[in-house]
Amino acid sequence: MQNTGFSTNKTLNINGRLINLDTPRIMGIINVTPDSFYSGSRVQTETQVLQQAGKMLAEGADLIDVGGYSTRPGAKDVSADEETDRVLQAIRAIVKHFPQAAIAVDTFRSSVARAAISEGAGVINDISGGELDPDMFQTVAALKVPYILMHMRGDPQTMAGLTQYVNLVQEIIGYFHQKIFALTALGVKDILIDPGFGFAKTREQNFQLLNHLADLQITGRPVIAGLSRKSMVWKTLGIKPEEALNGTSALHAVALMNGANILRVHDVKECAEVIRLIGALRNNPG
């Protein structure tokens, strides 16, 4: 395992608030959906949204990621109108009760992204890297907000059958270089990359990618790791997503050792503890 350190010497400007990435940051997941793969992340009412957001912020979340479209493999499609209604309800509530919170909208639709930013979100988190909406890159450029560029093939309905690679890591790095070039040509400055664990990748490929996470630093962009309670954890251990916290923490430690800058998680308190312990390990090499 390669020790690469935490820092990429970068900051994110989210609605005028600067978030320093010299130490790892935590993105808490709130899914305003009835069918996301982990039941603990699903919320339906404004009260549930506020309870979840408040708990995550109190436990140390630096960002709240709000999604209204389940992207688990084989998930049903949701209309843009329904997705918009779901995320706007949540974002408005969070902005009203936690005005200092930094919010990302998890969507591949430019119309949803635009509506969410207008209501106070400050980051666009796109699982498709602009592949599912040709207007997304132009929208990001016009809105001048940070953009999370994820690697995926196909869509949530088809991605499980699109796992054939000649060289997984090289192809993902090539994908990021191409997309980053297109975004920077449009004037987008804050770009983060997410290799997309579980998206068009087998369980074995996910572990290979985690082993080579440090290689993504060649892009010069902050790296987000979304490992929380995913099937690479619970299928490997023969358990359910609800039982996968311990395994998730183990993989979070590996991701941090391999240079992850942001961890996207369901369990903020436990993630914060992992970050503190890995930080202590680095600060006391002996």
mmCIF file with all atom_site columns, N, CA and C in Angstrom, residues 58-100:
data_model
loop_
_atom_site.group_PDB
_atom_site.id
_atom_site.type_symbol
_atom_site.label_atom_id
_atom_site.label_alt_id
_atom_site.label_comp_id
_atom_site.label_asym_id
_atom_site.label_entity_id
_atom_site.label_seq_id
_atom_site.pdbx_PDB_ins_code
_atom_site.Cartn_x
_atom_site.Cartn_y
_atom_site.Cartn_z
_atom_site.occupancy
_atom_site.B_iso_or_equiv
_atom_site.pdbx_formal_charge
_atom_site.auth_seq_id
_atom_site.auth_comp_id
_atom_site.auth_asym_id
_atom_site.auth_atom_id
_atom_site.pdbx_PDB_model_num
ATOM 1   N N  . ALA A 1 58  ? -23.559 17.650 13.475  1.00 0.00 ? 58  ALA A N  1
ATOM 2   C CA . ALA A 1 58  ? -23.051 17.615 14.838  1.00 0.00 ? 58  ALA A CA 1
ATOM 3   C C  . ALA A 1 58  ? -21.893 16.636 14.991  1.00 0.00 ? 58  ALA A C  1
ATOM 4   N N  . GLU A 1 59  ? -21.916 15.579 14.196  1.00 0.00 ? 59  GLU A N  1
ATOM 5   C CA . GLU A 1 59  ? -20.876 14.553 14.295  1.00 0.00 ? 59  GLU A CA 1
ATOM 6   C C  . GLU A 1 59  ? -19.641 14.870 13.441  1.00 0.00 ? 59  GLU A C  1
ATOM 7   N N  . GLY A 1 60  ? -19.705 15.960 12.667  1.00 0.00 ? 60  GLY A N  1
ATOM 8   C CA . GLY A 1 60  ? -18.512 16.379 11.957  1.00 0.00 ? 60  GLY A CA 1
ATOM 9   C C  . GLY A 1 60  ? -18.581 16.365 10.450  1.00 0.00 ? 60  GLY A C  1
ATOM 10  N N  . ALA A 1 61  ? -19.769 16.240 9.862   1.00 0.00 ? 61  ALA A N  1
ATOM 11  C CA . ALA A 1 61  ? -19.877 16.275 8.404   1.00 0.00 ? 61  ALA A CA 1
ATOM 12  C C  . ALA A 1 61  ? -19.514 17.663 7.877   1.00 0.00 ? 61  ALA A C  1
ATOM 13  N N  . ASP A 1 62  ? -18.701 17.704 6.828   1.00 0.00 ? 62  ASP A N  1
ATOM 14  C CA . ASP A 1 62  ? -18.321 18.960 6.196   1.00 0.00 ? 62  ASP A CA 1
ATOM 15  C C  . ASP A 1 62  ? -19.249 19.318 5.051   1.00 0.00 ? 62  ASP A C  1
ATOM 16  N N  . LEU A 1 63  ? -19.896 18.318 4.483   1.00 0.00 ? 63  LEU A N  1
ATOM 17  C CA . LEU A 1 63  ? -20.835 18.480 3.377   1.00 0.00 ? 63  LEU A CA 1
ATOM 18  C C  . LEU A 1 63  ? -22.015 17.547 3.601   1.00 0.00 ? 63  LEU A C  1
ATOM 19  N N  . ILE A 1 64  ? -23.178 17.970 3.148   1.00 0.00 ? 64  ILE A N  1
ATOM 20  C CA . ILE A 1 64  ? -24.345 17.099 3.122   1.00 0.00 ? 64  ILE A CA 1
ATOM 21  C C  . ILE A 1 64  ? -24.711 16.872 1.659   1.00 0.00 ? 64  ILE A C  1
ATOM 22  N N  . ASP A 1 65  ? -24.776 15.606 1.257   1.00 0.00 ? 65  ASP A N  1
ATOM 23  C CA . ASP A 1 65  ? -25.055 15.252 -0.134  1.00 0.00 ? 65  ASP A CA 1
ATOM 24  C C  . ASP A 1 65  ? -26.500 14.783 -0.242  1.00 0.00 ? 65  ASP A C  1
ATOM 25  N N  . VAL A 1 66  ? -27.332 15.558 -0.913  1.00 0.00 ? 66  VAL A N  1
ATOM 26  C CA . VAL A 1 66  ? -28.760 15.273 -1.012  1.00 0.00 ? 66  VAL A CA 1
ATOM 27  C C  . VAL A 1 66  ? -29.077 14.685 -2.380  1.00 0.00 ? 66  VAL A C  1
ATOM 28  N N  . GLY A 1 67  ? -29.687 13.511 -2.381  1.00 0.00 ? 67  GLY A N  1
ATOM 29  C CA . GLY A 1 67  ? -30.059 12.859 -3.631  1.00 0.00 ? 67  GLY A CA 1
ATOM 30  C C  . GLY A 1 67  ? -31.517 12.446 -3.638  1.00 0.00 ? 67  GLY A C  1
ATOM 31  N N  . GLY A 1 68  ? -32.143 12.539 -4.809  1.00 0.00 ? 68  GLY A N  1
ATOM 32  C CA . GLY A 1 68  ? -33.541 12.156 -4.946  1.00 0.00 ? 68  GLY A CA 1
ATOM 33  C C  . GLY A 1 68  ? -33.779 11.086 -5.988  1.00 0.00 ? 68  GLY A C  1
ATOM 34  N N  . TYR A 1 69  ? -32.691 10.405 -6.391  1.00 0.00 ? 69  TYR A N  1
ATOM 35  C CA . TYR A 1 69  ? -32.779 9.380  -7.435  1.00 0.00 ? 69  TYR A CA 1
ATOM 36  C C  . TYR A 1 69  ? -31.879 8.227  -7.005  1.00 0.00 ? 69  TYR A C  1
ATOM 37  N N  . SER A 1 70  ? -32.462 7.091  -6.725  1.00 0.00 ? 70  SER A N  1
ATOM 38  C CA . SER A 1 70  ? -31.664 5.948  -6.303  1.00 0.00 ? 70  SER A CA 1
ATOM 39  C C  . SER A 1 70  ? -30.798 5.455  -7.454  1.00 0.00 ? 70  SER A C  1
ATOM 40  N N  . THR A 1 71  ? -29.504 5.316  -7.192  1.00 0.00 ? 71  THR A N  1
ATOM 41  C CA . THR A 1 71  ? -28.569 4.874  -8.229  1.00 0.00 ? 71  THR A CA 1
ATOM 42  C C  . THR A 1 71  ? -28.023 3.480  -7.947  1.00 0.00 ? 71  THR A C  1
ATOM 43  N N  . ARG A 1 72  ? -28.702 2.728  -7.077  1.00 0.00 ? 72  ARG A N  1
ATOM 44  C CA . ARG A 1 72  ? -28.268 1.350  -6.870  1.00 0.00 ? 72  ARG A CA 1
ATOM 45  C C  . ARG A 1 72  ? -28.480 0.562  -8.163  1.00 0.00 ? 72  ARG A C  1
ATOM 46  N N  . PRO A 1 73  ? -27.702 -0.503 -8.384  1.00 0.00 ? 73  PRO A N  1
ATOM 47  C CA . PRO A 1 73  ? -27.856 -1.280 -9.621  1.00 0.00 ? 73  PRO A CA 1
ATOM 48  C C  . PRO A 1 73  ? -29.291 -1.762 -9.814  1.00 0.00 ? 73  PRO A C  1
ATOM 49  N N  . GLY A 1 74  ? -29.844 -1.491 -10.988 1.00 0.00 ? 74  GLY A N  1
ATOM 50  C CA . GLY A 1 74  ? -31.188 -1.928 -11.310 1.00 0.00 ? 74  GLY A CA 1
ATOM 51  C C  . GLY A 1 74  ? -32.300 -1.074 -10.742 1.00 0.00 ? 74  GLY A C  1
ATOM 52  N N  . ALA A 1 75  ? -31.969 0.073  -10.178 1.00 0.00 ? 75  ALA A N  1
ATOM 53  C CA . ALA A 1 75  ? -32.993 0.943  -9.596  1.00 0.00 ? 75  ALA A CA 1
ATOM 54  C C  . ALA A 1 75  ? -33.950 1.444  -10.668 1.00 0.00 ? 75  ALA A C  1
ATOM 55  N N  . LYS A 1 76  ? -35.196 1.697  -10.262 1.00 0.00 ? 76  LYS A N  1
ATOM 56  C CA . LYS A 1 76  ? -36.196 2.199  -11.192 1.00 0.00 ? 76  LYS A CA 1
ATOM 57  C C  . LYS A 1 76  ? -35.913 3.658  -11.550 1.00 0.00 ? 76  LYS A C  1
ATOM 58  N N  . ASP A 1 77  ? -36.274 4.019  -12.767 1.00 0.00 ? 77  ASP A N  1
ATOM 59  C CA . ASP A 1 77  ? -36.113 5.401  -13.205 1.00 0.00 ? 77  ASP A CA 1
ATOM 60  C C  . ASP A 1 77  ? -37.123 6.283  -12.479 1.00 0.00 ? 77  ASP A C  1
ATOM 61  N N  . VAL A 1 78  ? -36.732 7.534  -12.269 1.00 0.00 ? 78  VAL A N  1
ATOM 62  C CA . VAL A 1 78  ? -37.588 8.531  -11.625 1.00 0.00 ? 78  VAL A CA 1
ATOM 63  C C  . VAL A 1 78  ? -37.630 9.750  -12.529 1.00 0.00 ? 78  VAL A C  1
ATOM 64  N N  . SER A 1 79  ? -38.785 10.350 -12.689 1.00 0.00 ? 79  SER A N  1
ATOM 65  C CA . SER A 1 79  ? -38.900 11.505 -13.571 1.00 0.00 ? 79  SER A CA 1
ATOM 66  C C  . SER A 1 79  ? -38.120 12.685 -13.006 1.00 0.00 ? 79  SER A C  1
ATOM 67  N N  . ALA A 1 80  ? -37.746 13.601 -13.892 1.00 0.00 ? 80  ALA A N  1
ATOM 68  C CA . ALA A 1 80  ? -37.018 14.794 -13.464 1.00 0.00 ? 80  ALA A CA 1
ATOM 69  C C  . ALA A 1 80  ? -37.857 15.629 -12.513 1.00 0.00 ? 80  ALA A C  1
ATOM 70  N N  . ASP A 1 81  ? -39.151 15.708 -12.751 1.00 0.00 ? 81  ASP A N  1
ATOM 71  C CA . ASP A 1 81  ? -40.019 16.501 -11.877 1.00 0.00 ? 81  ASP A CA 1
ATOM 72  C C  . ASP A 1 81  ? -40.054 15.923 -10.471 1.00 0.00 ? 81  ASP A C  1
ATOM 73  N N  . GLU A 1 82  ? -40.187 14.610 -10.385 1.00 0.00 ? 82  GLU A N  1
ATOM 74  C CA . GLU A 1 82  ? -40.242 13.974 -9.060  1.00 0.00 ? 82  GLU A CA 1
ATOM 75  C C  . GLU A 1 82  ? -38.906 14.113 -8.337  1.00 0.00 ? 82  GLU A C  1
ATOM 76  N N  . GLU A 1 83  ? -37.812 13.919 -9.070  1.00 0.00 ? 83  GLU A N  1
ATOM 77  C CA . GLU A 1 83  ? -36.494 14.076 -8.460  1.00 0.00 ? 83  GLU A CA 1
ATOM 78  C C  . GLU A 1 83  ? -36.306 15.502 -7.950  1.00 0.00 ? 83  GLU A C  1
ATOM 79  N N  . THR A 1 84  ? -36.709 16.472 -8.760  1.00 0.00 ? 84  THR A N  1
ATOM 80  C CA . THR A 1 84  ? -36.585 17.877 -8.355  1.00 0.00 ? 84  THR A CA 1
ATOM 81  C C  . THR A 1 84  ? -37.387 18.154 -7.093  1.00 0.00 ? 84  THR A C  1
ATOM 82  N N  . ASP A 1 85  ? -38.628 17.691 -7.045  1.00 0.00 ? 85  ASP A N  1
ATOM 83  C CA . ASP A 1 85  ? -39.464 17.910 -5.869  1.00 0.00 ? 85  ASP A CA 1
ATOM 84  C C  . ASP A 1 85  ? -38.813 17.321 -4.617  1.00 0.00 ? 85  ASP A C  1
ATOM 85  N N  . ARG A 1 86  ? -38.249 16.132 -4.759  1.00 0.00 ? 86  ARG A N  1
ATOM 86  C CA . ARG A 1 86  ? -37.643 15.476 -3.604  1.00 0.00 ? 86  ARG A CA 1
ATOM 87  C C  . ARG A 1 86  ? -36.454 16.267 -3.062  1.00 0.00 ? 86  ARG A C  1
ATOM 88  N N  . VAL A 1 87  ? -35.543 16.644 -3.954  1.00 0.00 ? 87  VAL A N  1
ATOM 89  C CA . VAL A 1 87  ? -34.321 17.294 -3.467  1.00 0.00 ? 87  VAL A CA 1
ATOM 90  C C  . VAL A 1 87  ? -34.575 18.721 -3.004  1.00 0.00 ? 87  VAL A C  1
ATOM 91  N N  . LEU A 1 88  ? -35.486 19.422 -3.661  1.00 0.00 ? 88  LEU A N  1
ATOM 92  C CA . LEU A 1 88  ? -35.741 20.807 -3.255  1.00 0.00 ? 88  LEU A CA 1
ATOM 93  C C  . LEU A 1 88  ? -36.384 20.872 -1.879  1.00 0.00 ? 88  LEU A C  1
ATOM 94  N N  . GLN A 1 89  ? -37.269 19.945 -1.583  1.00 0.00 ? 89  GLN A N  1
ATOM 95  C CA . GLN A 1 89  ? -37.869 19.898 -0.244  1.00 0.00 ? 89  GLN A CA 1
ATOM 96  C C  . GLN A 1 89  ? -36.777 19.756 0.811   1.00 0.00 ? 89  GLN A C  1
ATOM 97  N N  . ALA A 1 90  ? -35.839 18.868 0.573   1.00 0.00 ? 90  ALA A N  1
ATOM 98  C CA . ALA A 1 90  ? -34.775 18.627 1.547   1.00 0.00 ? 90  ALA A CA 1
ATOM 99  C C  . ALA A 1 90  ? -33.814 19.808 1.634   1.00 0.00 ? 90  ALA A C  1
ATOM 100 N N  . ILE A 1 91  ? -33.409 20.335 0.490   1.00 0.00 ? 91  ILE A N  1
ATOM 101 C CA . ILE A 1 91  ? -32.440 21.431 0.485   1.00 0.00 ? 91  ILE A CA 1
ATOM 102 C C  . ILE A 1 91  ? -33.015 22.670 1.160   1.00 0.00 ? 91  ILE A C  1
ATOM 103 N N  . ARG A 1 92  ? -34.259 22.993 0.864   1.00 0.00 ? 92  ARG A N  1
ATOM 104 C CA . ARG A 1 92  ? -34.878 24.164 1.496   1.00 0.00 ? 92  ARG A CA 1
ATOM 105 C C  . ARG A 1 92  ? -34.914 24.020 3.007   1.00 0.00 ? 92  ARG A C  1
ATOM 106 N N  . ALA A 1 93  ? -35.227 22.826 3.479   1.00 0.00 ? 93  ALA A N  1
ATOM 107 C CA . ALA A 1 93  ? -35.292 22.606 4.930   1.00 0.00 ? 93  ALA A CA 1
ATOM 108 C C  . ALA A 1 93  ? -33.922 22.744 5.568   1.00 0.00 ? 93  ALA A C  1
ATOM 109 N N  . ILE A 1 94  ? -32.908 22.171 4.933   1.00 0.00 ? 94  ILE A N  1
ATOM 110 C CA . ILE A 1 94  ? -31.553 22.246 5.497   1.00 0.00 ? 94  ILE A CA 1
ATOM 111 C C  . ILE A 1 94  ? -31.046 23.673 5.498   1.00 0.00 ? 94  ILE A C  1
ATOM 112 N N  . VAL A 1 95  ? -31.251 24.384 4.395   1.00 0.00 ? 95  VAL A N  1
ATOM 113 C CA . VAL A 1 95  ? -30.798 25.774 4.309   1.00 0.00 ? 95  VAL A CA 1
ATOM 114 C C  . VAL A 1 95  ? -31.477 26.635 5.380   1.00 0.00 ? 95  VAL A C  1
ATOM 115 N N  . LYS A 1 96  ? -32.756 26.394 5.624   1.00 0.00 ? 96  LYS A N  1
ATOM 116 C CA . LYS A 1 96  ? -33.506 27.195 6.606   1.00 0.00 ? 96  LYS A CA 1
ATOM 117 C C  . LYS A 1 96  ? -33.015 26.938 8.025   1.00 0.00 ? 96  LYS A C  1
ATOM 118 N N  . HIS A 1 97  ? -32.787 25.690 8.372   1.00 0.00 ? 97  HIS A N  1
ATOM 119 C CA . HIS A 1 97  ? -32.463 25.347 9.755   1.00 0.00 ? 97  HIS A CA 1
ATOM 120 C C  . HIS A 1 97  ? -30.964 25.270 10.027  1.00 0.00 ? 97  HIS A C  1
ATOM 121 N N  . PHE A 1 98  ? -30.168 25.034 8.987   1.00 0.00 ? 98  PHE A N  1
ATOM 122 C CA . PHE A 1 98  ? -28.711 24.956 9.134   1.00 0.00 ? 98  PHE A CA 1
ATOM 123 C C  . PHE A 1 98  ? -28.063 25.812 8.052   1.00 0.00 ? 98  PHE A C  1
ATOM 124 N N  . PRO A 1 99  ? -28.193 27.135 8.153   1.00 0.00 ? 99  PRO A N  1
ATOM 125 C CA . PRO A 1 99  ? -27.765 28.022 7.059   1.00 0.00 ? 99  PRO A CA 1
ATOM 126 C C  . PRO A 1 99  ? -26.279 27.949 6.748   1.00 0.00 ? 99  PRO A C  1
ATOM 127 N N  . GLN A 1 100 ? -25.462 27.478 7.676   1.00 0.00 ? 100 GLN A N  1
ATOM 128 C CA . GLN A 1 100 ? -24.026 27.382 7.427   1.00 0.00 ? 100 GLN A CA 1
ATOM 129 C C  . GLN A 1 100 ? -23.626 26.071 6.770   1.00 0.00 ? 100 GLN A C  1
#
